[in-house]
Short mmCIF file of C-alpha atoms in Angstrom, two decimals:
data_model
loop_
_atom_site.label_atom_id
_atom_site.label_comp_id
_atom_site.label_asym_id
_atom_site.label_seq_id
_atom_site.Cartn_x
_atom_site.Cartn_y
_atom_site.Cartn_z
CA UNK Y 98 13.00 -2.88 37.18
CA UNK Y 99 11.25 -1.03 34.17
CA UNK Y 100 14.53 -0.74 32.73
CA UNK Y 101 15.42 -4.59 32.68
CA UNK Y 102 12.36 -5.63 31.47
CA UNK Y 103 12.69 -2.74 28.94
CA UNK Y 104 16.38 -4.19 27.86
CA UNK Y 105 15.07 -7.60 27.91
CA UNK Y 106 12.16 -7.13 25.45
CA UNK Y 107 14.98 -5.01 23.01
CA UNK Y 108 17.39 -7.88 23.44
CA UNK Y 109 14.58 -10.58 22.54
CA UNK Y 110 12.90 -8.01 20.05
CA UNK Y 111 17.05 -7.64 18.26
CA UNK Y 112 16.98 -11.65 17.96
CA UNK Y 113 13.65 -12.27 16.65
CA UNK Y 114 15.17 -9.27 13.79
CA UNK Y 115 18.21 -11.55 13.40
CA UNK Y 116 15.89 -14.54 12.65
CA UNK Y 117 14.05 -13.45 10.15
CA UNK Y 118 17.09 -11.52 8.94
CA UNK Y 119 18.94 -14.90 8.14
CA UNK Y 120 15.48 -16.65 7.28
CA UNK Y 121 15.18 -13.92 4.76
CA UNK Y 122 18.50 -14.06 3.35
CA UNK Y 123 18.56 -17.94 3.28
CA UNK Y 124 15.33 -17.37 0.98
CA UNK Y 125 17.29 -15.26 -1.69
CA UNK Y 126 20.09 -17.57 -1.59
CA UNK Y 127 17.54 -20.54 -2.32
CA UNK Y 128 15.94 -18.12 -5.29
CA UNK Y 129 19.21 -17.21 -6.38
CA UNK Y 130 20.15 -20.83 -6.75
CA UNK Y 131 16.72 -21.85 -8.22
CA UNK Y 132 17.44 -18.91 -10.86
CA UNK Y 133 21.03 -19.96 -11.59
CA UNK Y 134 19.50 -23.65 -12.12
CA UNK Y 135 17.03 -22.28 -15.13
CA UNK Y 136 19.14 -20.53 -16.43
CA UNK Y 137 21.59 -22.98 -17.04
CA UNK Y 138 19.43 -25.11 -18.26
CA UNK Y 139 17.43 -22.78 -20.59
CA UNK Y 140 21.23 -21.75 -21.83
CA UNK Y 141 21.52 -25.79 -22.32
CA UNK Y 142 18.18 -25.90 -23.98
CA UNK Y 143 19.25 -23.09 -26.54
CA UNK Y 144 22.48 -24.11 -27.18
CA UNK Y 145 20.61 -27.47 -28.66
CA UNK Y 146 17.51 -26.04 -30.34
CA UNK Y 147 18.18 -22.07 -31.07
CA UNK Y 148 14.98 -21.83 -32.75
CA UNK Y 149 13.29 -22.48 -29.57
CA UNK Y 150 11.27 -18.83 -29.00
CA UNK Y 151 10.35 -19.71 -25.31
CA UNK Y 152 12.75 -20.56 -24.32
CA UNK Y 153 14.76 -17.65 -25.57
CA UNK Y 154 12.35 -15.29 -24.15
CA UNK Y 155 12.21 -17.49 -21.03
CA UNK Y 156 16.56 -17.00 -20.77
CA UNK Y 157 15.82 -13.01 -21.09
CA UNK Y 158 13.36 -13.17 -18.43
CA UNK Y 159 15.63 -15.19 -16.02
CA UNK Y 160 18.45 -12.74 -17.23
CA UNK Y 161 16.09 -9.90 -16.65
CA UNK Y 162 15.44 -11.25 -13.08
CA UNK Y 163 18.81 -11.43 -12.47
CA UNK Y 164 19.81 -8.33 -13.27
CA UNK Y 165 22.06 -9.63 -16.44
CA UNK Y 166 21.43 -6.53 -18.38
CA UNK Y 167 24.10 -7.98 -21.66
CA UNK Y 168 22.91 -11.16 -21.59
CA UNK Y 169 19.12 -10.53 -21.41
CA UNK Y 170 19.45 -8.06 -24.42
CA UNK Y 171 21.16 -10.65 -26.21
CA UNK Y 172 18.15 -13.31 -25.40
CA UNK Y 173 15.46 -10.95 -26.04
CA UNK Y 174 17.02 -9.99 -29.54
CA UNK Y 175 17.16 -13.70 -30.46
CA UNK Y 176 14.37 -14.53 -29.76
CA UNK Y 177 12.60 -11.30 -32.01
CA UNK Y 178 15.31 -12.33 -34.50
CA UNK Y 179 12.93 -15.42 -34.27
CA UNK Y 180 9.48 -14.36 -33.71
CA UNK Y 181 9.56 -10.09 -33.97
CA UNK Y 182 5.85 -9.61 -33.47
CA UNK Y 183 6.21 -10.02 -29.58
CA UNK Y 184 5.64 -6.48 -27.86
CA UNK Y 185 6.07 -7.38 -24.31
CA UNK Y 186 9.50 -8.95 -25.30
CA UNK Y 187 10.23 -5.79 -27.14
CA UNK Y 188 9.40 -3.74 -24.07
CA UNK Y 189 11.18 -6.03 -21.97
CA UNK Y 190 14.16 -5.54 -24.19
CA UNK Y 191 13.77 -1.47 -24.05
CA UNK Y 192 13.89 -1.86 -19.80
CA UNK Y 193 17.35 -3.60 -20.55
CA UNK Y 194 18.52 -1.09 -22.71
CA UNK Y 195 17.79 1.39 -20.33
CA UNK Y 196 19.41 -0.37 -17.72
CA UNK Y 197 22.46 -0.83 -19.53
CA UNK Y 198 22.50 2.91 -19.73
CA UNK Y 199 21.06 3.19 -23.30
CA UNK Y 200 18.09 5.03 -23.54
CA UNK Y 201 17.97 5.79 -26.78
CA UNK Y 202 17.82 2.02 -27.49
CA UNK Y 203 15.24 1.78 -25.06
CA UNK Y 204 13.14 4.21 -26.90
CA UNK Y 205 13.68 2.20 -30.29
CA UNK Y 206 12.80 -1.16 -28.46
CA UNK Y 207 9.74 0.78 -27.05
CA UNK Y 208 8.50 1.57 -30.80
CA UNK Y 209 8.86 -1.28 -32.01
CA UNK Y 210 6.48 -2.71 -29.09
CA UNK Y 211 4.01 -0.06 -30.35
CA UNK Y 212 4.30 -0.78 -33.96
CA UNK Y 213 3.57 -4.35 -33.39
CA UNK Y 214 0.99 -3.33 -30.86
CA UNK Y 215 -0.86 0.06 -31.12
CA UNK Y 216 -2.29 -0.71 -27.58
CA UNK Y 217 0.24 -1.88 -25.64
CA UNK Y 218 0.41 0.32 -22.53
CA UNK Y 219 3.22 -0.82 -20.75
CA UNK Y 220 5.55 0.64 -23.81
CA UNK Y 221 4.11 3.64 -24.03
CA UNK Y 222 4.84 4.18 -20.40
CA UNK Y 223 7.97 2.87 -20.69
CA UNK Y 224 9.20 5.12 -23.43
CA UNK Y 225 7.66 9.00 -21.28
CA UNK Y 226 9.76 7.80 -18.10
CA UNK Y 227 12.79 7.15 -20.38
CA UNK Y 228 12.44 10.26 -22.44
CA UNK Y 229 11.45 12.01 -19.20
CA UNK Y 230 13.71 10.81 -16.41
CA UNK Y 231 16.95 9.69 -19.37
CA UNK Y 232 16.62 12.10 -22.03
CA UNK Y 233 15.21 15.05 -20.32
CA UNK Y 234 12.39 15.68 -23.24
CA UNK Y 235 9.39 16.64 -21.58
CA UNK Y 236 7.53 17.16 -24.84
CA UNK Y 237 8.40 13.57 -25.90
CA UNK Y 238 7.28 12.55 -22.42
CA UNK Y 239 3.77 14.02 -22.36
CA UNK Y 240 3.36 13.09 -25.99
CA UNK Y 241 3.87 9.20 -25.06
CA UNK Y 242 1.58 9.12 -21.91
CA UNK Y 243 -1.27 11.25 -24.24
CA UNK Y 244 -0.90 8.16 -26.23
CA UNK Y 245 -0.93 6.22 -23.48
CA UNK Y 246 -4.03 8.20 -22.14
CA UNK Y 247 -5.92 7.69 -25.36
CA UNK Y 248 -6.08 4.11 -25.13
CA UNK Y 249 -6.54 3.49 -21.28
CA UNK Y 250 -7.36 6.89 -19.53
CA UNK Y 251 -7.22 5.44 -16.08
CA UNK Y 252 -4.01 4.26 -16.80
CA UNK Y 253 -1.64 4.04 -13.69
CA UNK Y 254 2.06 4.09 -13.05
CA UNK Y 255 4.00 1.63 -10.88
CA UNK Y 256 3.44 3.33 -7.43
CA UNK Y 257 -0.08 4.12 -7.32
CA UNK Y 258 -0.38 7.13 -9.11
CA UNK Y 259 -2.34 8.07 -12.05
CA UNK Y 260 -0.89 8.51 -15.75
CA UNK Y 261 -2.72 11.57 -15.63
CA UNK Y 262 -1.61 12.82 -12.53
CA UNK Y 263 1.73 12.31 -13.91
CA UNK Y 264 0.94 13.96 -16.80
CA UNK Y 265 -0.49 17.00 -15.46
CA UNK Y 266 2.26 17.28 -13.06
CA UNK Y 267 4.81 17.64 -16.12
CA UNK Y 268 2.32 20.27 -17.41
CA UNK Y 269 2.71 22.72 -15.26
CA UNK Y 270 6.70 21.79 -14.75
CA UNK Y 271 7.13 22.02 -18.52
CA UNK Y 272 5.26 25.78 -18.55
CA UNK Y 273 7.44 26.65 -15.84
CA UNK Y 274 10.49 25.79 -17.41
CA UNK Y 275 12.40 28.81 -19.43
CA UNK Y 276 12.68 28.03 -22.88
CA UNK Y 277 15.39 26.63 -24.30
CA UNK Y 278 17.43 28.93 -27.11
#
């Protein structure tokens, strides 16, 4: 009898899966939707005013969102061909670069983020895990999250850990690393 009872509570535990399964995937298709809604109509609301900022930045976000790499970077630029004193849409514009498989790009978006805004952190962590992870320069790396360090030295990185965990984990990999000739 175990057995049954076992098989029944798989079978009903497999359906109540399936349920949320398709409640889950009915939810994307609804955001999906929602997002291809904006962003016609912020491509509407461009077309007939292209010296609206927002909304520029707003059609790189819902690009951004939607994993239109081309067409984000083309929002973003517009809208800093517009208004260029905007870090976070200059940092936003270095994560599409990167995505598009341009770091180096990236790395110029992420300056210019800094050169508008000494303190803004999220480009100057942006820029150490491109020049870490793309680029493979460590120094370049541990030179941005110093920077980074120097303005916010409890800064953290998306997943919990500290900047300066991170930073004294590429430390010791970058002293254990033969030199380069």
């Amino acid at each position: 009898m175990p057995n049954n009872a076992s098989e029944a509570e798989q079978q009903t535990a497999v359906k109540q899966l399936q349920q949320v399964q398709a409640e889950q995937t009915e939810k994307v298709k609804e955001i999906s939707a929602k997002l291809q809604d904006q962003i016609a109509a912020l491509e509407k609301e461009t077309s007939q005013n292209a010296s609206n900022v927002a909304a520029w930045v707003e059609l790189g976000n819902a690009y951004f969102d939607s994993d239109q790499y081309k067409k984000a970077i083309q929002a973003y630029s517009k809208a800093l061909e517009l208004k260029p004193d905007n870090a976070d849409v200059w940092t936003d514009l270095g994560v599409m670069h990167r995505k598009d498989g341009r770091p180096q790009d990236a790395i110029k978006a992420f300056d210019q983020a800094i050169a508008v805004n000494p303190k803004h952190e999220v480009s100057r962590l942006n820029k150490g895990i491109v020049l870490f992870h793309d680029l493979q320069d460590i120094p370049g790396a541990i030179r941005a999250w110093e920077g980074l360090l120097e303005i916010n030295p409890v800064a953290m990185a998306p997943g919990g850990m500290s900047v300066d965990q991170m930073l004294q984990g590429l430390k010791k990999q970058a002293a254990q690393a033969p030199e380069k000739k």
